Short mmCIF file of C-alpha atoms and ligand atoms in Angstrom, two decimals:
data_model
loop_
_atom_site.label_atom_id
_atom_site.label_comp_id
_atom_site.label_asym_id
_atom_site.label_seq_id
_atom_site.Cartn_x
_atom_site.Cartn_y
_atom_site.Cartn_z
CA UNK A 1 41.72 -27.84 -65.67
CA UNK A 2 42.01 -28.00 -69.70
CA UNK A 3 45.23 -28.76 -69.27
CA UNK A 4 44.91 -31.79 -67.08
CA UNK A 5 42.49 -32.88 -69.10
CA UNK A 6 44.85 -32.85 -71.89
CA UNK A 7 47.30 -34.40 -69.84
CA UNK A 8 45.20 -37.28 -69.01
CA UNK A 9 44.20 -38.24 -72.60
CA UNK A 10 47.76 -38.53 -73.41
CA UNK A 11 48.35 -40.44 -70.11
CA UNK A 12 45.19 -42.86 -70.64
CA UNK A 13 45.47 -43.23 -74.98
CA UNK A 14 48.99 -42.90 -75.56
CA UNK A 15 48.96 -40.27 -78.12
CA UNK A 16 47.61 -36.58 -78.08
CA UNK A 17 44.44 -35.09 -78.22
CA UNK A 18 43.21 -33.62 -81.22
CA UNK A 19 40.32 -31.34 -80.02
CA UNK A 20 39.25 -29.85 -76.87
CA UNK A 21 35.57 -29.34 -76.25
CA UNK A 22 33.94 -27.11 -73.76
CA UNK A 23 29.70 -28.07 -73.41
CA UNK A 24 28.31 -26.11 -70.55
CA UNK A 25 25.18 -27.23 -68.57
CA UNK A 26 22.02 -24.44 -68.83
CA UNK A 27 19.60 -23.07 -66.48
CA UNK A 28 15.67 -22.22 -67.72
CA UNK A 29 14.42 -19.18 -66.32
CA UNK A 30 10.85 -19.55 -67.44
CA UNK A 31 8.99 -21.96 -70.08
CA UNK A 32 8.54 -25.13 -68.03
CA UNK A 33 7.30 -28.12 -69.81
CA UNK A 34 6.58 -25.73 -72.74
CA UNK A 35 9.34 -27.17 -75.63
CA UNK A 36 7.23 -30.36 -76.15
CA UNK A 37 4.26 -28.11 -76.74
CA UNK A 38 6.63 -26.52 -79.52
CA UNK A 39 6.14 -23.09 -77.60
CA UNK A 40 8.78 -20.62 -76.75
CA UNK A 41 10.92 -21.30 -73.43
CA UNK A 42 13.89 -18.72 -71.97
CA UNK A 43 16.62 -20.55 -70.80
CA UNK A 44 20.68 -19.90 -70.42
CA UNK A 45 23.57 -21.83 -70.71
CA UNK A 46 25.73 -21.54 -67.38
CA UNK A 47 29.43 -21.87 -66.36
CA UNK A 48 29.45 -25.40 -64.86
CA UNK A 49 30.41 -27.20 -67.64
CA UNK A 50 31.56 -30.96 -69.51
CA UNK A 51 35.15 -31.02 -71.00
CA UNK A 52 35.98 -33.23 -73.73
CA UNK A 53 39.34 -33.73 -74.94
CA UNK A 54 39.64 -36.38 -78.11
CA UNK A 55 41.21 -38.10 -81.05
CA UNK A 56 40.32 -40.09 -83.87
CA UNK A 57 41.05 -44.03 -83.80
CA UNK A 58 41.10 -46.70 -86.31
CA UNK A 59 38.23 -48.72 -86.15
CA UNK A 60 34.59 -48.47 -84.68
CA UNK A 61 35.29 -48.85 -80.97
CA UNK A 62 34.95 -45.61 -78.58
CA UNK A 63 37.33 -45.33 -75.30
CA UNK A 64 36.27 -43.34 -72.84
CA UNK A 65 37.61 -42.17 -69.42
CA UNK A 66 35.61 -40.07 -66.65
CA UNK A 67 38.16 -37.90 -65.49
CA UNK A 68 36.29 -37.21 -62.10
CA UNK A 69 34.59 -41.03 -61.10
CA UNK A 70 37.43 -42.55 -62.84
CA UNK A 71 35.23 -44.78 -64.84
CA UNK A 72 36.57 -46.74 -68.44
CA UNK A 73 34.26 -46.90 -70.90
CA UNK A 74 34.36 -48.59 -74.36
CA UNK A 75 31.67 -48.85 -77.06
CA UNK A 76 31.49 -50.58 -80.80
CA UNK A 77 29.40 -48.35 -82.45
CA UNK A 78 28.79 -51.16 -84.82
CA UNK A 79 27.33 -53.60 -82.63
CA UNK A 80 23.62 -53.51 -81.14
CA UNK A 81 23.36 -52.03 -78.23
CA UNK A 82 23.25 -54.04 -74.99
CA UNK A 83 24.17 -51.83 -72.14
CA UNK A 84 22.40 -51.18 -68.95
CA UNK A 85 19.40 -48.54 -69.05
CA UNK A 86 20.80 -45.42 -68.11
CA UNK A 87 24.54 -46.18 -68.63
CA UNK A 88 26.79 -43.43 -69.87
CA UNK A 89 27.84 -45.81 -72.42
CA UNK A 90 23.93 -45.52 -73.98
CA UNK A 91 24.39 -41.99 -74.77
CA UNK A 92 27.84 -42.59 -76.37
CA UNK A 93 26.34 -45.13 -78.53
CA UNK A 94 23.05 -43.40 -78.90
CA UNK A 95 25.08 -39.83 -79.55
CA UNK A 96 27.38 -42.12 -82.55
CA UNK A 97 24.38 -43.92 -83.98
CA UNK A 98 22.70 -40.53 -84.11
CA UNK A 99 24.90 -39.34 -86.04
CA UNK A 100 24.76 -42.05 -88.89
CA UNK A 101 21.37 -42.05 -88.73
CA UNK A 102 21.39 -38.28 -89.80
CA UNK A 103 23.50 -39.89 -92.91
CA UNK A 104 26.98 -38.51 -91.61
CA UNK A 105 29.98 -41.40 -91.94
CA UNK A 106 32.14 -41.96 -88.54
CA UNK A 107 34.20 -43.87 -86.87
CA UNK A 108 35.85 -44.88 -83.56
CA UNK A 109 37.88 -42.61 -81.32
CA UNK A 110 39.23 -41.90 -77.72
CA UNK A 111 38.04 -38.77 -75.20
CA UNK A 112 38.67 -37.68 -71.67
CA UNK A 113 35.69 -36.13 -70.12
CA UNK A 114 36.18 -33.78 -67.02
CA UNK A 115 34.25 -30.70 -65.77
CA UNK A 116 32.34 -29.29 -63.11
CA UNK A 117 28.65 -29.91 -64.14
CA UNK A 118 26.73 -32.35 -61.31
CA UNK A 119 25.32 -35.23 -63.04
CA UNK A 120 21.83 -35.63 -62.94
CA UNK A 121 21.08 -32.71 -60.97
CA UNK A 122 18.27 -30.94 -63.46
CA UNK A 123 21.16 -28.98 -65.31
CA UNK A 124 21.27 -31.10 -68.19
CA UNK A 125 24.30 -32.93 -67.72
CA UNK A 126 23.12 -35.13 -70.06
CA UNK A 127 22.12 -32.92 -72.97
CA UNK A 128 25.47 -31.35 -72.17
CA UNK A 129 27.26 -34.46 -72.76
CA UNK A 130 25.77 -35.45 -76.01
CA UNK A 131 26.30 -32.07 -77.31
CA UNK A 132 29.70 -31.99 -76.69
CA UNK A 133 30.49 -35.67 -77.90
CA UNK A 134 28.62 -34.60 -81.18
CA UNK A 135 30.80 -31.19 -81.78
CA UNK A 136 33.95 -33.72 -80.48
CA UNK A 137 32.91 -36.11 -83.01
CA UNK A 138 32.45 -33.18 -85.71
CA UNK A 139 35.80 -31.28 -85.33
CA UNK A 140 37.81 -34.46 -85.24
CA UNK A 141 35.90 -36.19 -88.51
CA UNK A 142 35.40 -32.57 -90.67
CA UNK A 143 31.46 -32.84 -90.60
CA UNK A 144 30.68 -29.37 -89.97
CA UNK A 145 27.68 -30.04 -88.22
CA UNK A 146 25.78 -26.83 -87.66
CA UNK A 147 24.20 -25.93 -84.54
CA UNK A 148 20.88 -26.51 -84.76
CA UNK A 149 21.67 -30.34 -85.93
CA UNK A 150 23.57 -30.97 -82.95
CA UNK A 151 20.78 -29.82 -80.95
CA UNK A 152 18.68 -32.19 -83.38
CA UNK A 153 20.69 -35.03 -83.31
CA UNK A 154 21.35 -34.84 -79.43
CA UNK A 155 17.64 -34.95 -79.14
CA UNK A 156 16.85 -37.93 -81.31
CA UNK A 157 20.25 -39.76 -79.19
CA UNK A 158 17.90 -39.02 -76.52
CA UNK A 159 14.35 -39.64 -77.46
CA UNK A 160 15.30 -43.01 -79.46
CA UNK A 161 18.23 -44.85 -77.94
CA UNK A 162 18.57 -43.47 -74.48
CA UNK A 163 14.61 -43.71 -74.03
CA UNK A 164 14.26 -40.18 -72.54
CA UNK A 165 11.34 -38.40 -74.07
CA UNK A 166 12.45 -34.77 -73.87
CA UNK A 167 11.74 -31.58 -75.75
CA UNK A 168 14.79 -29.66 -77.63
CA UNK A 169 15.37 -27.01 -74.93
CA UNK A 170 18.32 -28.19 -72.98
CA UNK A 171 20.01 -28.88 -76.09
CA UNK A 172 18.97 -25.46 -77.88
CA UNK A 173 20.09 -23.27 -74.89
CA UNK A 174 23.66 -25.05 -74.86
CA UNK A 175 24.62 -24.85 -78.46
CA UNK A 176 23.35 -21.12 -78.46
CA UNK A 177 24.07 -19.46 -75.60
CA UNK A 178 25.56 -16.01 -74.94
CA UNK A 179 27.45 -14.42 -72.70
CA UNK A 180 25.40 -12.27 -70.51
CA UNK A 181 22.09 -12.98 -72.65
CA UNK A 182 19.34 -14.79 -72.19
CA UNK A 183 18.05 -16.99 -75.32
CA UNK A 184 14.46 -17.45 -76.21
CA UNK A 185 13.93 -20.37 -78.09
CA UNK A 186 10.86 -20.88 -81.08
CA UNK A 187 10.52 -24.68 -80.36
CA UNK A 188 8.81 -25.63 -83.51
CA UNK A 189 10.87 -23.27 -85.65
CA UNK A 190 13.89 -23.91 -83.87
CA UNK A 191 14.58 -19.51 -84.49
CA UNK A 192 16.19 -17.77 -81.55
CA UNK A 193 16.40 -14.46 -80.35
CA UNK A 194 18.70 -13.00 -77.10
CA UNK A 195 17.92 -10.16 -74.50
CA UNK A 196 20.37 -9.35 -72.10
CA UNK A 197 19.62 -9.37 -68.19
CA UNK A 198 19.70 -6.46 -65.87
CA UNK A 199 23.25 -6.03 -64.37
CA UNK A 200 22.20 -6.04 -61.03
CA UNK A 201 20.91 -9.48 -61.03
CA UNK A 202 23.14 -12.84 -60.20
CA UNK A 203 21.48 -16.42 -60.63
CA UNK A 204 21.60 -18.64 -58.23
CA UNK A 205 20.91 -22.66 -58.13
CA UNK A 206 19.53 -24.35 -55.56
CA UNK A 207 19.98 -28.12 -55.98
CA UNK A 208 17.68 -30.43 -53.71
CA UNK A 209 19.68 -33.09 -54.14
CA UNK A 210 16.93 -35.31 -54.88
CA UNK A 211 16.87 -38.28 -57.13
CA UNK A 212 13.83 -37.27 -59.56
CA UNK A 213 12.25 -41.22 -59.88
CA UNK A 214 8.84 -39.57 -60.88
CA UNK A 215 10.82 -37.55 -63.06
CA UNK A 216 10.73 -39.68 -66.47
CA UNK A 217 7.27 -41.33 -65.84
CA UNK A 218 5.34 -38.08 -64.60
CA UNK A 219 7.23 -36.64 -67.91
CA UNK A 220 5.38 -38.74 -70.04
CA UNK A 221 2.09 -39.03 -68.40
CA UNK A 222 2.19 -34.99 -68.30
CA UNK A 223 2.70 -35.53 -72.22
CA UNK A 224 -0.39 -38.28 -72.26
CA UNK A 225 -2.55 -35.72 -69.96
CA UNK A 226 -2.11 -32.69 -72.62
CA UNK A 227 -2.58 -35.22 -75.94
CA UNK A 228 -6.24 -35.95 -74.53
CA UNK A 229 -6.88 -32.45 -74.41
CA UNK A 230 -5.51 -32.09 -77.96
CA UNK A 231 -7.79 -34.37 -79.16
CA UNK A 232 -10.40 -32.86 -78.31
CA UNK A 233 -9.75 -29.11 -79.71
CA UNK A 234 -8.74 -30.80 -82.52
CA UNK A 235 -12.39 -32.20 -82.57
CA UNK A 236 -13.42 -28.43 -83.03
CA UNK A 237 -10.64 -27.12 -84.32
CA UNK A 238 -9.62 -29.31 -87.05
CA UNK A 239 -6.19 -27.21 -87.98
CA UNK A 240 -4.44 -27.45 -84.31
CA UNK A 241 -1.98 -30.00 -83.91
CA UNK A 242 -0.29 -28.76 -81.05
CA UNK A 243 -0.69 -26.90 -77.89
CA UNK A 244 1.66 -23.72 -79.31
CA UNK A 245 -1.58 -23.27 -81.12
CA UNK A 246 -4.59 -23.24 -78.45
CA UNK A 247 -5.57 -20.05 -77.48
CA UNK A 248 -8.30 -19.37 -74.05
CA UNK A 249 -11.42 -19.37 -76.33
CA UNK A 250 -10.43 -22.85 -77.86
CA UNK A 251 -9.32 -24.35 -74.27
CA UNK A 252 -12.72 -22.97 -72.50
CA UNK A 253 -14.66 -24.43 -75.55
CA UNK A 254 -14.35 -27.70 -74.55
CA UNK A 255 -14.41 -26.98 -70.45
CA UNK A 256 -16.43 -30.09 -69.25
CA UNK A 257 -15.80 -32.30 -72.26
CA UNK A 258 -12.17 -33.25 -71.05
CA UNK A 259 -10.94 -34.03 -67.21
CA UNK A 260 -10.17 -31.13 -65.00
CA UNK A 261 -6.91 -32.30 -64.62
CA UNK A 262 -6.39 -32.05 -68.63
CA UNK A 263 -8.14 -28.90 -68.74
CA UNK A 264 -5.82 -27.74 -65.38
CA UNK A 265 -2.51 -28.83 -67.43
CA UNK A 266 -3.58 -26.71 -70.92
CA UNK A 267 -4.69 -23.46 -68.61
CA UNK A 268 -1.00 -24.08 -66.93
CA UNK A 269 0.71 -24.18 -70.24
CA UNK A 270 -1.14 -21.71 -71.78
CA UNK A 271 -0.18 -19.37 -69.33
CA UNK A 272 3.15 -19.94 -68.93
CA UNK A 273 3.61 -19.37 -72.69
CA UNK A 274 2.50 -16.01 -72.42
CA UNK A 275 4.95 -15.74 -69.36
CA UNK A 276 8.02 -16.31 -71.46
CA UNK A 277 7.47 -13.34 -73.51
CA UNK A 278 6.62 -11.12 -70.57
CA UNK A 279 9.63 -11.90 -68.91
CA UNK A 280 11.57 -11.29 -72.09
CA UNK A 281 10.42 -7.57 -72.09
CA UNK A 282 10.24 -7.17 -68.80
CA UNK A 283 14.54 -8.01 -68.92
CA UNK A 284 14.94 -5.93 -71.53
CA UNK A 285 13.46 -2.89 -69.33
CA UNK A 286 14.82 -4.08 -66.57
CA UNK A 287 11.48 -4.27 -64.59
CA UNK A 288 12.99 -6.19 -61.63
CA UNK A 289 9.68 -6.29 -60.15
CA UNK A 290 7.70 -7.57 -62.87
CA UNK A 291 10.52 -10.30 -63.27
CA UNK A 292 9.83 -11.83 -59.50
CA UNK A 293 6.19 -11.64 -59.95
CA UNK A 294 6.29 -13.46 -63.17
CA UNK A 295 8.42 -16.57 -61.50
CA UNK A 296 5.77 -16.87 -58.50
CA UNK A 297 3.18 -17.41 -60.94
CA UNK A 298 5.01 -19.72 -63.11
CA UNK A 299 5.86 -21.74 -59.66
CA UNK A 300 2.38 -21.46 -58.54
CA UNK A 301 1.23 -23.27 -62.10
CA UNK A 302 4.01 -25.83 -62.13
CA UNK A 303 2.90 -26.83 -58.46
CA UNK A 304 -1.18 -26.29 -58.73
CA UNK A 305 -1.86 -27.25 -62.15
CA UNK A 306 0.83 -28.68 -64.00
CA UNK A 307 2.08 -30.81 -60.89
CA UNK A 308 5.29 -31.32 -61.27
CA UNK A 309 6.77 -29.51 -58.53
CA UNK A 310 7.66 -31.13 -54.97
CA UNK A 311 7.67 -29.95 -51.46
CA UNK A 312 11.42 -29.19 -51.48
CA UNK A 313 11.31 -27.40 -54.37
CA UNK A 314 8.23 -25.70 -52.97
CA UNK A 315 9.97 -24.50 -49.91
CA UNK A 316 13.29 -23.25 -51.56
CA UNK A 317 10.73 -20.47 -53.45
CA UNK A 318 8.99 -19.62 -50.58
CA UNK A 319 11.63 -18.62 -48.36
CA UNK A 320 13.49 -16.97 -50.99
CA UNK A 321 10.52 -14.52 -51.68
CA UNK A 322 11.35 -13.60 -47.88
CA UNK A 323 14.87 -13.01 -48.41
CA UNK A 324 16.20 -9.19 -48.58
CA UNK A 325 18.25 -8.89 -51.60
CA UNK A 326 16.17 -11.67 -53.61
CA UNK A 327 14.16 -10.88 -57.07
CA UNK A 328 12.91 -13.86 -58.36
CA UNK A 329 12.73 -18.09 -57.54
CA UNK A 330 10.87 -21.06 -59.30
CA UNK A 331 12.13 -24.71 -60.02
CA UNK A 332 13.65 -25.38 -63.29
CA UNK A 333 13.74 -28.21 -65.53
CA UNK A 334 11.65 -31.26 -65.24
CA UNK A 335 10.59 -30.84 -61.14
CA UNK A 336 9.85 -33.77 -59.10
CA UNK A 337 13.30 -32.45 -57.23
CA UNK A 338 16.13 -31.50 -59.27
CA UNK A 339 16.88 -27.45 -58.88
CA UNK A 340 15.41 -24.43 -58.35
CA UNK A 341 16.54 -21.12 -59.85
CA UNK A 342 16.87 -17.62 -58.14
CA UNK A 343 17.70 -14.30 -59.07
CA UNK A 344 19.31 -12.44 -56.28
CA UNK A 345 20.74 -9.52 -56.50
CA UNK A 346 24.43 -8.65 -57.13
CA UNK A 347 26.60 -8.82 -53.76
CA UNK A 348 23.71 -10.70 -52.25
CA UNK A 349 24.80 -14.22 -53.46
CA UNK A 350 26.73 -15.80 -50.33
CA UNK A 351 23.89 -14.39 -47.78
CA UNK A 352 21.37 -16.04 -50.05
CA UNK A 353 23.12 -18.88 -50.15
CA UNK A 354 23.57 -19.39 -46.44
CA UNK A 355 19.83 -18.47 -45.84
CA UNK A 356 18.48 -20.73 -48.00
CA UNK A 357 20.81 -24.19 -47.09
CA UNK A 358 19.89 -23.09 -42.78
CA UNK A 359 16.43 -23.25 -44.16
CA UNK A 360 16.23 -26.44 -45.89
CA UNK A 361 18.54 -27.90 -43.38
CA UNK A 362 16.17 -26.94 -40.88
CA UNK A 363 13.04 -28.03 -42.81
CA UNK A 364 14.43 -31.49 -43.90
CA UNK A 365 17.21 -32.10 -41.84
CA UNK A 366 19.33 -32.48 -44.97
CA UNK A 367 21.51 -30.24 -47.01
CA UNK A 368 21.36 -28.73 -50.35
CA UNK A 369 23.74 -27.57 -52.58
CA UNK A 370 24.21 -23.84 -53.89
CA UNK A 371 25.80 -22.90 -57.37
CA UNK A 372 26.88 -19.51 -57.72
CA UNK A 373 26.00 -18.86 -61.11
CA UNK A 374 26.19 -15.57 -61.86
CA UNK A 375 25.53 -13.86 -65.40
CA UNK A 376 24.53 -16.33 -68.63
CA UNK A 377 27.61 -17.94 -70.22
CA UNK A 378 28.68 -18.82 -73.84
CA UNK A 379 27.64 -21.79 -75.30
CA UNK A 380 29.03 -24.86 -76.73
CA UNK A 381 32.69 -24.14 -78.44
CA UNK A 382 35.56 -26.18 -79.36
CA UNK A 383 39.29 -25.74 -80.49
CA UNK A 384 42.20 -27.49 -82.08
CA UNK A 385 45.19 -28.45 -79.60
C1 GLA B 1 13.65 -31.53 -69.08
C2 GLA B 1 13.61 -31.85 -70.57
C3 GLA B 1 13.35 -30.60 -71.40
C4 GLA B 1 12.15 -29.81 -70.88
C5 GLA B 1 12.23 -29.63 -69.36
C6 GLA B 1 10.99 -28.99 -68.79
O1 GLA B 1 14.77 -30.74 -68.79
O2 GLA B 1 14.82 -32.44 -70.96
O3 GLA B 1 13.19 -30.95 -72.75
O4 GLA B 1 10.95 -30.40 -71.27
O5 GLA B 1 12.46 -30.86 -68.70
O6 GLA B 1 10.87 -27.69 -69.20
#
């Protein structure tokens, strides 16, 4: 595959790539909805992944070419943005400004993308893609940008020019994941800590193949919802600024001052946070049981109180909880379609996977898509050709 890739960029540019990038997609296992809050969230990064293969050009233009939809793209970085809402050519500009704007000095260049990561499918393909232009963009201009600023400066590509108001998570878990470990992330302090998971369990992905419309507007409504309950424990408690902080006196103090639906949404994510560390521990001991539990509730509260789940989604967990050989399933990422994750164990993975498509085939009359993911995968890394 690299080596097509690398092939390619010297068919497409006419000269040879510099730098090959490898930016895998990740998978949360528990901490929905929870980075915005600045709480702690447990995802991985996984072995579908974007390859970048690039060189440095001359001027302020970037050429592009999508190895797999065989798509041209090319972007001044000097000129105002006018593309198309959405575009892939928004997050190349948006990744490029992003970078100046963090007071870094670049120019133009040329990159072949290829890979195996589904685009827009709730795995982060985007996050994955800006990450990996940025560490392109790094090794081929000598900017040494550490990890934690790519994860930074993929965010604010996001949040300001690609008009996607997401949390730091997807872009922690790819520039710091591990083989075999699972990375809990300190959202305000931007810290992070590993445990490994039991080597009995393989994840699995369920994709529902649905376009997530609600996705970016429920996003920020879910974001509205919580800031009107902020308000008014901040009325009380003058020092909390963020959710991260509330505990259950401070949420029940002002029970019948704020909607039910706000006070529905803080119960969800105060619970949740808690979850994250429990399932931390309870993969470090390897209490399987504990694990599964621990995903049903954090399901339950995603669907019941936080809302964001759908009925696909919905089904997917509840016939995997009646599957022989399963541990654990919830949805991941933003909901409103998207995926859902399971931990099945070892050996188990094809059965599962032919269970659970006969059972949303024979729910919805349409098919989903299984990824066999396996164990947690390194992160972001690059290397010169
Ligand atoms: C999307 C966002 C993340 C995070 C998740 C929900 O993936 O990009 O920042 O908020 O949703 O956990």
């Amino acid at each position: 595959m690299n080596s097509i890739l690398i092939d390619e960029f010297g068919k497409n540019f006419g000269k040879k790539a510099q730098y090959l990038v490898l930016s895998p997609g990740r998978v949360n296992l528990i901490g929905e909805h929870i980075d915005y809050h600045q709480g702690k969230v447990l995802p991985c990064a996984i072995s579908l992944k974007n390859t970048f293969a690039g060189s440095i050009g001359k001027d302020y233009i970037v050429d592009g070419y999508n190895l797999n939809s065989g798509r041209k793209y090319s972007v001044n970085i000097q000129d105002s943005c006018l593309f198309e809402k959405g575009a892939t050519e928004i997050y190349i500009y948006g990744v490029c400004r992003a970078i100046i704007d963090s007071g870094y000095f670049i120019k133009g260049f040329s990159f072949v993308i290829g890979g195996d990561l589904p685009m827009g499918s709730g795995l982060s393909s985007s996050a994955s893609f800006s990450c990996g232009l940025i560490e392109l963009i790094s090794q081929m201009y000598h900017l040494n940008i550490q990890k934690r600023d790519i994860a930074r400066i993929a965010r604010l590509a996001e949040n300001k020019y690609a008009g996607v108001p997401c949390g730091i998570m997807d872009q922690m878990a790819i520039v710091f994941g591990k083989e075999k470990r699972l990375v809990r992330i300190d959202c305000r302090s931007l810290d992070v800590d590993y445990c490994s998971m039991p080597g009995c369990i393989s994840i699995v992905v369920v994709n529902t193949m649905i376009k997530r419309q609600l996705a970016k507007s429920e996003y920020e409504k879910r974001q509205i919802e919580c800031a009107e309950l902020l308000k008014a424990i901040e009325n009380k408690y003058s020092s909390v600024k963020v959710l991260r902080d509330v505990n259950y006196d401070m949420l029940n103090s002002v029970k019948g001052e704020v909607s039910n639906l706000a006070f529905k949404r803080g119960k969800y994510v105060l619970d949740e946070m808690k979850r994250v560390d429990m399932v931390f521990d309870s993969m470090n001991k390897g209490d399987i049981e504990s694990i599964g539990r621990l995903f049903y509730e954090g399901h339950r509260g995603l669907k019941d109180e936080y809302e964001v789940s759908c009925e696909e989604l919905d089904l997917i967990v509840e016939e995997t909880y009646k599957f022989n050989g399963a541990i654990a399933s919830r949805m991941t990422g933003a909901g409103f379609g998207g995926c859902a994750i399971s931990l099945v164990k070892k050996g188990y993975e094809k059965e599962y996977a032919d269970f659970i498509m006969k059972k949303y085939y024979d729910r919805f009359g349409k098919k989903c898509e299984v990824y066999d993911v396996g164990e947690p995968q390194e992160g972001l890394s690059s290397m010169k050709l």
